[in-house]
mmCIF file of C-alpha atoms and ligand atoms in Angstrom:
data_model
loop_
_atom_site.group_PDB
_atom_site.id
_atom_site.type_symbol
_atom_site.label_atom_id
_atom_site.label_comp_id
_atom_site.label_asym_id
_atom_site.label_seq_id
_atom_site.Cartn_x
_atom_site.Cartn_y
_atom_site.Cartn_z
ATOM 1 C CA UNK A 1 40.606 96.170 88.828
ATOM 2 C CA UNK A 2 44.229 95.359 88.747
ATOM 3 C CA UNK A 3 45.586 93.227 91.708
ATOM 4 C CA UNK A 4 48.343 95.447 92.755
ATOM 5 C CA UNK A 5 51.170 92.780 94.578
ATOM 6 C CA UNK A 6 52.653 93.801 97.727
ATOM 7 C CA UNK A 7 56.133 94.809 97.318
ATOM 8 C CA UNK A 8 57.264 97.626 99.851
ATOM 9 C CA UNK A 9 61.051 97.175 99.623
ATOM 10 C CA UNK A 10 61.267 97.847 95.835
ATOM 11 C CA UNK A 11 59.804 101.227 96.662
ATOM 12 C CA UNK A 12 61.995 101.791 99.691
ATOM 13 C CA UNK A 13 64.206 104.580 99.124
ATOM 14 C CA UNK A 14 66.806 105.589 101.855
ATOM 15 C CA UNK A 15 65.170 109.156 102.099
ATOM 16 C CA UNK A 16 61.653 107.249 103.061
ATOM 17 C CA UNK A 17 63.771 104.891 105.415
ATOM 18 C CA UNK A 18 65.279 108.044 107.068
ATOM 19 C CA UNK A 19 61.972 109.745 107.530
ATOM 20 C CA UNK A 20 59.933 106.965 108.238
ATOM 21 C CA UNK A 21 62.648 106.211 111.004
ATOM 22 C CA UNK A 22 62.599 109.272 112.287
ATOM 23 C CA UNK A 23 58.953 109.729 112.502
ATOM 24 C CA UNK A 24 58.986 107.036 114.792
ATOM 25 C CA UNK A 25 60.486 109.260 117.154
ATOM 26 C CA UNK A 26 57.725 111.512 119.289
ATOM 27 C CA UNK A 27 59.289 115.122 118.863
ATOM 28 C CA UNK A 28 61.531 114.501 116.034
ATOM 29 C CA UNK A 29 62.217 117.471 114.390
ATOM 30 C CA UNK A 30 63.150 116.325 110.728
ATOM 31 C CA UNK A 31 66.551 117.594 110.956
ATOM 32 C CA UNK A 32 68.129 114.477 111.181
ATOM 33 C CA UNK A 33 66.742 113.347 108.210
ATOM 34 C CA UNK A 34 68.347 116.502 106.501
ATOM 35 C CA UNK A 35 71.513 115.721 107.586
ATOM 36 C CA UNK A 36 71.588 112.146 106.143
ATOM 37 C CA UNK A 37 70.048 113.432 103.111
ATOM 38 C CA UNK A 38 72.653 115.883 102.428
ATOM 39 C CA UNK A 39 74.918 113.037 103.163
ATOM 40 C CA UNK A 40 73.685 111.011 100.609
ATOM 41 C CA UNK A 41 73.754 113.800 98.130
ATOM 42 C CA UNK A 42 77.504 114.292 98.850
ATOM 43 C CA UNK A 43 78.279 110.318 98.244
ATOM 44 C CA UNK A 44 76.627 110.329 95.234
ATOM 45 C CA UNK A 45 78.970 113.599 93.891
ATOM 46 C CA UNK A 46 82.158 111.963 95.199
ATOM 47 C CA UNK A 47 81.164 108.713 93.589
ATOM 48 C CA UNK A 48 81.011 110.486 90.247
ATOM 49 C CA UNK A 49 84.266 111.754 90.572
ATOM 50 C CA UNK A 50 85.761 108.541 91.810
ATOM 51 C CA UNK A 51 84.070 106.822 88.510
ATOM 52 C CA UNK A 52 85.918 109.056 86.621
ATOM 53 C CA UNK A 53 89.193 108.166 88.325
ATOM 54 C CA UNK A 54 90.614 105.668 85.414
ATOM 55 C CA UNK A 55 90.034 108.178 82.596
ATOM 56 C CA UNK A 56 92.593 110.877 84.024
ATOM 57 C CA UNK A 57 95.480 109.732 81.759
ATOM 58 C CA UNK A 58 93.228 109.554 78.874
ATOM 59 C CA UNK A 59 91.059 112.618 79.271
ATOM 60 C CA UNK A 60 93.591 114.560 81.458
ATOM 61 C CA UNK A 61 93.405 118.048 79.490
ATOM 62 C CA UNK A 62 92.736 120.231 82.327
ATOM 63 C CA UNK A 63 95.135 121.841 84.663
ATOM 64 C CA UNK A 64 93.634 119.941 87.275
ATOM 65 C CA UNK A 65 93.434 116.857 85.959
ATOM 66 C CA UNK A 66 96.826 116.967 84.157
ATOM 67 C CA UNK A 67 98.825 116.580 87.413
ATOM 68 C CA UNK A 68 99.662 112.748 86.775
ATOM 69 C CA UNK A 69 100.451 110.780 90.189
ATOM 70 C CA UNK A 70 98.231 113.229 92.323
ATOM 71 C CA UNK A 71 95.186 111.896 91.488
ATOM 72 C CA UNK A 72 94.851 109.895 95.276
ATOM 73 C CA UNK A 73 95.106 113.322 96.817
ATOM 74 C CA UNK A 74 93.211 115.328 94.429
ATOM 75 C CA UNK A 75 90.213 112.727 95.337
ATOM 76 C CA UNK A 76 90.758 112.831 98.986
ATOM 77 C CA UNK A 77 90.530 116.650 98.449
ATOM 78 C CA UNK A 78 87.623 116.775 96.641
ATOM 79 C CA UNK A 79 85.519 114.269 98.906
ATOM 80 C CA UNK A 80 86.691 116.367 101.996
ATOM 81 C CA UNK A 81 85.437 119.683 100.397
ATOM 82 C CA UNK A 82 82.574 118.204 98.774
ATOM 83 C CA UNK A 83 81.078 116.493 102.029
ATOM 84 C CA UNK A 84 81.852 120.083 103.729
ATOM 85 C CA UNK A 85 80.124 121.819 101.217
ATOM 86 C CA UNK A 86 77.178 119.787 101.200
ATOM 87 C CA UNK A 87 76.864 120.118 104.839
ATOM 88 C CA UNK A 88 77.876 123.419 105.665
ATOM 89 C CA UNK A 89 74.594 125.440 105.092
ATOM 90 C CA UNK A 90 71.912 123.110 106.253
ATOM 91 C CA UNK A 91 71.551 124.616 109.988
ATOM 92 C CA UNK A 92 71.788 121.360 111.667
ATOM 93 C CA UNK A 93 75.509 121.313 112.377
ATOM 94 C CA UNK A 94 77.526 123.339 114.721
ATOM 95 C CA UNK A 95 80.629 121.958 113.756
ATOM 96 C CA UNK A 96 82.559 119.292 111.786
ATOM 97 C CA UNK A 97 85.733 117.757 111.858
ATOM 98 C CA UNK A 98 87.547 115.545 109.144
ATOM 99 C CA UNK A 99 90.507 113.397 108.961
ATOM 100 C CA UNK A 100 91.885 115.527 106.263
ATOM 101 C CA UNK A 101 92.133 118.641 108.246
ATOM 102 C CA UNK A 102 94.008 119.252 111.393
ATOM 103 C CA UNK A 103 91.667 121.529 112.869
ATOM 104 C CA UNK A 104 87.836 121.925 113.779
ATOM 105 C CA UNK A 105 85.889 122.766 110.606
ATOM 106 C CA UNK A 106 83.645 125.704 111.388
ATOM 107 C CA UNK A 107 80.179 126.245 109.881
ATOM 108 C CA UNK A 108 80.467 129.413 107.739
ATOM 109 C CA UNK A 109 79.005 132.569 109.500
ATOM 110 C CA UNK A 110 76.274 133.373 107.451
ATOM 111 C CA UNK A 111 74.770 129.818 107.864
ATOM 112 C CA UNK A 112 72.729 129.191 110.958
ATOM 113 C CA UNK A 113 74.283 126.560 113.487
ATOM 114 C CA UNK A 114 72.313 123.563 114.594
ATOM 115 C CA UNK A 115 72.604 121.243 117.232
ATOM 116 C CA UNK A 116 74.536 118.405 115.773
ATOM 117 C CA UNK A 117 78.279 117.461 114.788
ATOM 118 C CA UNK A 118 79.544 115.667 112.239
ATOM 119 C CA UNK A 119 82.789 113.740 111.815
ATOM 120 C CA UNK A 120 84.088 111.963 108.749
ATOM 121 C CA UNK A 121 86.671 110.184 106.880
ATOM 122 C CA UNK A 122 85.954 111.501 103.113
ATOM 123 C CA UNK A 123 87.847 108.833 101.195
ATOM 124 C CA UNK A 124 89.185 105.574 103.102
ATOM 125 C CA UNK A 125 91.435 103.373 101.226
ATOM 126 C CA UNK A 126 92.577 106.162 99.058
ATOM 127 C CA UNK A 127 95.637 104.252 98.288
ATOM 128 C CA UNK A 128 93.198 101.578 96.097
ATOM 129 C CA UNK A 129 91.982 104.343 94.057
ATOM 130 C CA UNK A 130 94.497 103.737 91.043
ATOM 131 C CA UNK A 131 93.898 99.977 91.066
ATOM 132 C CA UNK A 132 90.119 100.038 90.869
ATOM 133 C CA UNK A 133 89.593 98.472 94.034
ATOM 134 C CA UNK A 134 86.769 99.513 96.737
ATOM 135 C CA UNK A 135 87.361 102.674 98.679
ATOM 136 C CA UNK A 136 84.709 104.663 100.683
ATOM 137 C CA UNK A 137 83.479 107.334 102.919
ATOM 138 C CA UNK A 138 83.077 107.159 106.593
ATOM 139 C CA UNK A 139 80.784 109.274 108.887
ATOM 140 C CA UNK A 140 79.740 109.708 112.601
ATOM 141 C CA UNK A 141 77.073 111.959 114.216
ATOM 142 C CA UNK A 142 77.012 113.524 117.451
ATOM 143 C CA UNK A 143 74.412 115.529 119.244
ATOM 144 C CA UNK A 144 76.256 118.732 120.354
ATOM 145 C CA UNK A 145 77.222 119.005 124.145
ATOM 146 C CA UNK A 146 77.602 123.056 124.392
ATOM 147 C CA UNK A 147 74.215 124.858 124.523
ATOM 148 C CA UNK A 148 74.734 127.361 121.613
ATOM 149 C CA UNK A 149 76.907 129.219 119.347
ATOM 150 C CA UNK A 150 79.942 127.802 117.110
ATOM 151 C CA UNK A 151 80.485 124.113 118.219
ATOM 152 C CA UNK A 152 83.810 123.451 120.104
ATOM 153 C CA UNK A 153 86.192 120.648 121.089
ATOM 154 C CA UNK A 154 84.047 119.698 123.699
ATOM 155 C CA UNK A 155 81.209 118.875 121.240
ATOM 156 C CA UNK A 156 83.456 116.819 119.106
ATOM 157 C CA UNK A 157 85.502 114.587 121.417
ATOM 158 C CA UNK A 158 82.625 112.544 122.882
ATOM 159 C CA UNK A 159 83.145 108.708 123.119
ATOM 160 C CA UNK A 160 81.525 107.185 120.588
ATOM 161 C CA UNK A 161 78.816 105.398 122.637
ATOM 162 C CA UNK A 162 77.220 108.881 122.402
ATOM 163 C CA UNK A 163 77.077 108.711 118.457
ATOM 164 C CA UNK A 164 73.260 109.204 117.315
ATOM 165 C CA UNK A 165 74.103 108.029 113.987
ATOM 166 C CA UNK A 166 76.886 106.748 111.991
ATOM 167 C CA UNK A 167 77.507 104.759 108.630
ATOM 168 C CA UNK A 168 79.755 104.632 105.101
ATOM 169 C CA UNK A 169 79.426 104.850 101.998
ATOM 170 C CA UNK A 170 81.200 102.058 99.527
ATOM 171 C CA UNK A 171 82.430 102.872 95.967
ATOM 172 C CA UNK A 172 82.556 99.590 94.640
ATOM 173 C CA UNK A 173 81.443 97.408 91.891
ATOM 174 C CA UNK A 174 78.224 98.942 93.067
ATOM 175 C CA UNK A 175 77.534 101.884 95.509
ATOM 176 C CA UNK A 176 76.372 101.345 98.766
ATOM 177 C CA UNK A 177 75.259 103.775 101.884
ATOM 178 C CA UNK A 178 75.044 101.562 105.055
ATOM 179 C CA UNK A 179 74.006 103.743 108.115
ATOM 180 C CA UNK A 180 72.504 103.121 111.831
ATOM 181 C CA UNK A 181 70.778 105.564 113.605
ATOM 182 C CA UNK A 182 69.873 103.390 116.744
ATOM 183 C CA UNK A 183 67.515 101.107 114.580
ATOM 184 C CA UNK A 184 69.209 98.351 113.112
ATOM 185 C CA UNK A 185 71.981 98.588 110.375
ATOM 186 C CA UNK A 186 70.430 99.171 107.021
ATOM 187 C CA UNK A 187 72.250 99.130 103.380
ATOM 188 C CA UNK A 188 71.155 100.843 100.369
ATOM 189 C CA UNK A 189 72.630 100.118 96.784
ATOM 190 C CA UNK A 190 72.641 102.998 94.313
ATOM 191 C CA UNK A 191 70.228 101.970 91.323
ATOM 192 C CA UNK A 192 72.118 104.656 88.928
ATOM 193 C CA UNK A 193 69.573 104.540 86.242
ATOM 194 C CA UNK A 194 67.078 106.736 88.666
ATOM 195 C CA UNK A 195 69.814 107.808 91.098
ATOM 196 C CA UNK A 196 68.281 106.791 93.942
ATOM 197 C CA UNK A 197 69.836 104.614 96.893
ATOM 198 C CA UNK A 198 67.237 101.303 97.418
ATOM 199 C CA UNK A 199 66.819 99.360 100.329
ATOM 200 C CA UNK A 200 69.078 96.085 99.598
ATOM 201 C CA UNK A 201 70.313 94.753 102.805
ATOM 202 C CA UNK A 202 67.543 95.290 105.432
ATOM 203 C CA UNK A 203 68.722 94.723 109.231
ATOM 204 C CA UNK A 204 72.188 93.719 108.670
ATOM 205 C CA UNK A 205 73.060 91.130 111.690
ATOM 206 C CA UNK A 206 76.753 89.850 111.941
ATOM 207 C CA UNK A 207 77.265 86.176 111.887
ATOM 208 C CA UNK A 208 78.558 85.218 115.864
ATOM 209 C CA UNK A 209 81.536 83.670 114.503
ATOM 210 C CA UNK A 210 83.232 83.600 111.173
ATOM 211 C CA UNK A 211 86.651 82.162 109.498
ATOM 212 C CA UNK A 212 87.928 85.034 107.919
ATOM 213 C CA UNK A 213 90.589 87.221 109.604
ATOM 214 C CA UNK A 214 91.823 90.541 108.020
ATOM 215 C CA UNK A 215 95.120 92.239 108.918
ATOM 216 C CA UNK A 216 98.047 93.667 107.141
ATOM 217 C CA UNK A 217 100.133 90.547 107.909
ATOM 218 C CA UNK A 218 103.128 92.097 106.499
ATOM 219 C CA UNK A 219 103.499 93.894 109.835
ATOM 220 C CA UNK A 220 103.664 90.388 111.711
ATOM 221 C CA UNK A 221 107.485 90.979 113.177
ATOM 222 C CA UNK A 222 106.676 94.329 114.130
ATOM 223 C CA UNK A 223 103.542 93.166 116.387
ATOM 224 C CA UNK A 224 103.415 92.147 120.098
ATOM 225 C CA UNK A 225 104.005 88.615 120.965
ATOM 226 C CA UNK A 226 100.300 87.876 121.863
ATOM 227 C CA UNK A 227 99.033 89.280 118.739
ATOM 228 C CA UNK A 228 101.489 87.033 116.609
ATOM 229 C CA UNK A 229 100.205 83.967 118.710
ATOM 230 C CA UNK A 230 96.774 84.856 117.972
ATOM 231 C CA UNK A 231 97.518 84.595 114.356
ATOM 232 C CA UNK A 232 99.372 81.712 114.297
ATOM 233 C CA UNK A 233 96.732 79.958 116.372
ATOM 234 C CA UNK A 234 94.110 81.176 113.290
ATOM 235 C CA UNK A 235 96.073 79.406 110.920
ATOM 236 C CA UNK A 236 96.550 76.103 112.651
ATOM 237 C CA UNK A 237 94.953 72.998 111.483
ATOM 238 C CA UNK A 238 91.754 72.171 113.368
ATOM 239 C CA UNK A 239 88.635 71.051 111.789
ATOM 240 C CA UNK A 240 86.602 71.132 115.091
ATOM 241 C CA UNK A 241 87.235 74.872 115.251
ATOM 242 C CA UNK A 242 87.137 75.581 111.704
ATOM 243 C CA UNK A 243 90.780 76.401 111.266
ATOM 244 C CA UNK A 244 92.960 77.442 109.696
ATOM 245 C CA UNK A 245 90.769 80.795 108.918
ATOM 246 C CA UNK A 246 90.927 82.303 105.587
ATOM 247 C CA UNK A 247 92.787 85.641 105.304
ATOM 248 C CA UNK A 248 91.437 88.595 103.522
ATOM 249 C CA UNK A 249 92.910 91.989 103.267
ATOM 250 C CA UNK A 250 91.610 94.505 100.775
ATOM 251 C CA UNK A 251 93.729 97.459 102.623
ATOM 252 C CA UNK A 252 90.212 99.582 102.523
ATOM 253 C CA UNK A 253 89.416 99.691 106.067
ATOM 254 C CA UNK A 254 85.617 100.472 104.904
ATOM 255 C CA UNK A 255 85.398 97.446 102.479
ATOM 256 C CA UNK A 256 87.288 95.053 105.035
ATOM 257 C CA UNK A 257 84.688 96.124 107.439
ATOM 258 C CA UNK A 258 81.619 95.640 105.106
ATOM 259 C CA UNK A 259 82.909 91.961 104.248
ATOM 260 C CA UNK A 260 82.891 91.215 107.871
ATOM 261 C CA UNK A 261 79.846 92.630 108.152
ATOM 262 C CA UNK A 262 78.145 90.533 105.824
ATOM 263 C CA UNK A 263 80.399 87.071 106.047
ATOM 264 C CA UNK A 264 81.415 87.319 109.613
ATOM 265 C CA UNK A 265 85.160 86.575 111.048
ATOM 266 C CA UNK A 266 87.514 89.989 112.476
ATOM 267 C CA UNK A 267 89.351 92.547 110.792
ATOM 268 C CA UNK A 268 92.042 93.976 113.237
ATOM 269 C CA UNK A 269 94.943 96.852 112.872
ATOM 270 C CA UNK A 270 97.080 96.202 116.148
ATOM 271 C CA UNK A 271 99.434 98.447 117.875
ATOM 272 C CA UNK A 272 103.193 97.540 116.330
ATOM 273 C CA UNK A 273 106.576 98.718 116.652
ATOM 274 C CA UNK A 274 106.276 101.697 114.714
ATOM 275 C CA UNK A 275 102.507 102.597 115.566
ATOM 276 C CA UNK A 276 102.123 102.065 119.346
ATOM 277 C CA UNK A 277 98.617 102.673 118.982
ATOM 278 C CA UNK A 278 97.945 101.372 115.455
ATOM 279 C CA UNK A 279 97.364 103.097 112.347
ATOM 280 C CA UNK A 280 93.633 103.897 112.440
ATOM 281 C CA UNK A 281 92.109 107.208 113.673
ATOM 282 C CA UNK A 282 89.410 106.782 116.625
ATOM 283 C CA UNK A 283 87.200 109.512 115.836
ATOM 284 C CA UNK A 284 86.899 109.154 111.841
ATOM 285 C CA UNK A 285 87.354 105.063 111.589
ATOM 286 C CA UNK A 286 87.157 103.099 114.329
ATOM 287 C CA UNK A 287 84.119 105.006 116.328
ATOM 288 C CA UNK A 288 81.679 104.926 113.273
ATOM 289 C CA UNK A 289 82.389 101.399 112.062
ATOM 290 C CA UNK A 290 82.467 100.046 115.552
ATOM 291 C CA UNK A 291 79.065 101.629 115.889
ATOM 292 C CA UNK A 292 77.534 99.931 113.029
ATOM 293 C CA UNK A 293 79.133 96.793 113.897
ATOM 294 C CA UNK A 294 77.693 96.835 117.522
ATOM 295 C CA UNK A 295 74.626 97.844 116.224
ATOM 296 C CA UNK A 296 74.366 94.653 113.691
ATOM 297 C CA UNK A 297 75.172 92.410 116.885
ATOM 298 C CA UNK A 298 79.009 92.220 116.609
ATOM 299 C CA UNK A 299 81.759 93.813 118.770
ATOM 300 C CA UNK A 300 84.444 95.976 118.507
ATOM 301 C CA UNK A 301 87.729 96.572 120.979
ATOM 302 C CA UNK A 302 91.196 97.924 121.040
ATOM 303 C CA UNK A 303 92.267 94.971 122.334
ATOM 304 C CA UNK A 304 91.357 95.514 126.069
ATOM 305 C CA UNK A 305 88.031 97.040 126.132
ATOM 306 C CA UNK A 306 85.051 98.256 124.241
ATOM 307 C CA UNK A 307 86.318 101.007 121.547
ATOM 308 C CA UNK A 308 82.922 103.092 122.068
ATOM 309 C CA UNK A 309 83.802 103.545 125.694
ATOM 310 C CA UNK A 310 87.379 105.496 124.808
ATOM 311 C CA UNK A 311 87.299 108.952 126.032
ATOM 312 C CA UNK A 312 88.933 110.924 123.116
ATOM 313 C CA UNK A 313 91.536 113.444 124.068
ATOM 314 C CA UNK A 314 92.674 114.607 120.527
ATOM 315 C CA UNK A 315 91.004 115.289 117.347
ATOM 316 C CA UNK A 316 93.226 112.811 115.361
ATOM 317 C CA UNK A 317 94.100 110.255 117.771
ATOM 318 C CA UNK A 318 94.731 106.617 116.919
ATOM 319 C CA UNK A 319 93.565 103.491 118.458
ATOM 320 C CA UNK A 320 94.060 99.900 117.985
ATOM 321 C CA UNK A 321 91.023 98.045 116.633
ATOM 322 C CA UNK A 322 89.697 94.464 116.710
ATOM 323 C CA UNK A 323 86.532 94.301 115.168
ATOM 324 C CA UNK A 324 83.614 91.884 113.933
ATOM 325 C CA UNK A 325 81.856 88.776 114.930
ATOM 326 C CA UNK A 326 81.402 88.674 118.809
ATOM 327 C CA UNK A 327 82.808 85.258 119.395
ATOM 328 C CA UNK A 328 85.962 86.432 117.235
ATOM 329 C CA UNK A 329 86.544 89.761 119.492
ATOM 330 C CA UNK A 330 86.170 87.593 122.637
ATOM 331 C CA UNK A 331 89.015 85.294 121.468
ATOM 332 C CA UNK A 332 91.546 87.929 120.502
ATOM 333 C CA UNK A 333 91.165 89.370 123.847
ATOM 334 C CA UNK A 334 91.638 86.290 125.658
ATOM 335 C CA UNK A 335 95.250 86.261 123.531
ATOM 336 C CA UNK A 336 96.081 89.671 124.207
ATOM 337 C CA UNK A 337 95.067 89.376 128.028
ATOM 338 C CA UNK A 338 96.917 86.426 128.237
ATOM 339 C CA UNK A 339 94.323 84.175 129.262
ATOM 340 C CA UNK A 340 95.208 82.233 126.366
HETATM 341 P P1 AHG B 401 92.848 106.593 104.538
HETATM 342 O O1 AHG B 401 92.561 106.227 103.279
HETATM 343 O O2 AHG B 401 91.364 106.966 104.769
HETATM 344 O O3 AHG B 401 94.086 107.184 104.856
HETATM 345 O O4 AHG B 401 92.736 105.113 105.416
HETATM 346 C C1 AHG B 401 93.614 103.968 104.887
HETATM 347 C C2 AHG B 401 93.590 103.059 106.154
HETATM 348 C C3 AHG B 401 92.345 102.248 106.093
HETATM 349 O O5 AHG B 401 91.576 102.270 104.630
HETATM 350 C C4 AHG B 401 92.924 100.860 105.518
HETATM 351 O O6 AHG B 401 92.926 99.471 106.123
HETATM 352 C C5 AHG B 401 94.373 101.060 106.115
HETATM 353 O O7 AHG B 401 94.978 102.431 106.337
HETATM 354 C C6 AHG B 401 95.456 100.422 105.328
HETATM 355 O O8 AHG B 401 96.603 100.438 106.131
HETATM 356 P P2 AHG B 401 98.084 99.725 105.438
HETATM 357 O O9 AHG B 401 98.575 100.160 104.426
HETATM 358 O O10 AHG B 401 99.030 99.577 106.849
HETATM 359 O O11 AHG B 401 97.676 98.057 105.640
HETATM 360 MN MN1 MN B 402 90.683 105.932 106.318
HETATM 361 MN MN1 MN B 403 90.993 108.955 104.314
#
């Protein structure tokens, strides 16, 4: 008889990983697996559209595609609607909210209400689409706090520490789905020949230190004194502390954070004179990415305290973000508090 060599990871699809993870929880109903599965389907549909982005001017024969210069907005909208439609009927969610919509997104009346809440940034880094640079989608899942019926603002405005899962999808040179539901951060890469996400990055751990910083340094003169001093420090020559650090800034948060997760270092979007709370949105960007990075052993702060402890007061509120290797976040907090 043929000897079958052990090779479990080759067959670890995203679906199997999610359901095996859920089975480990006594009393799990499978609802959670269904949510993540639908999200991965939505992501594949967005990816299909993203890969056509460069062809718009060549193949733009339809009305929709003919509006040149509008593709970024089109893809934002496409991703927003696709994710909503993929998630509105499963019976597992009671409300959604997306970066692209001012108000809560209710579940259509004809579908049952569930016990979870979904928040998402449908397309992150969308200004990079035309340059064929990595973009992504980000999601955050909470358990509802109200008892039944349609979800309300109370269900949505929960601190990030109460997320039950979060993750992101990268549309890059390959497509990846990275998620955490409380048991480590795991990354899957799409094998386009079979249309399946396969486990490629098991139990990602962020290095405790790193020597890469990632920030839009064009805003330097708009930053406060402490942030400027911190960045000046990173650029000084000192072999003992690994300085100067290297600068990497893609301008797609999701891609900058993914690199930070794998290589270590720090990503930040500080307050500046035009944006007193920075630019990034707490509910759709900071919270899910903070959940991922903390679960991988890193840290995320608004400069003074833990991002995940912030009690949100509005759907689209912004918050400064300093996120990455634990030691790097500690260092920037020391600069910001004047301890250095
Ligand atoms: P979005 O495309 O979802 O609006 O997000 C854009 C965000 C984020 O992805 C990125 O890191 C940041 O904006 C870039 O801002 P700057 O151009 O100010 O650097
Ligand atoms: Mn975004
Ligand atoms: Mn967006």
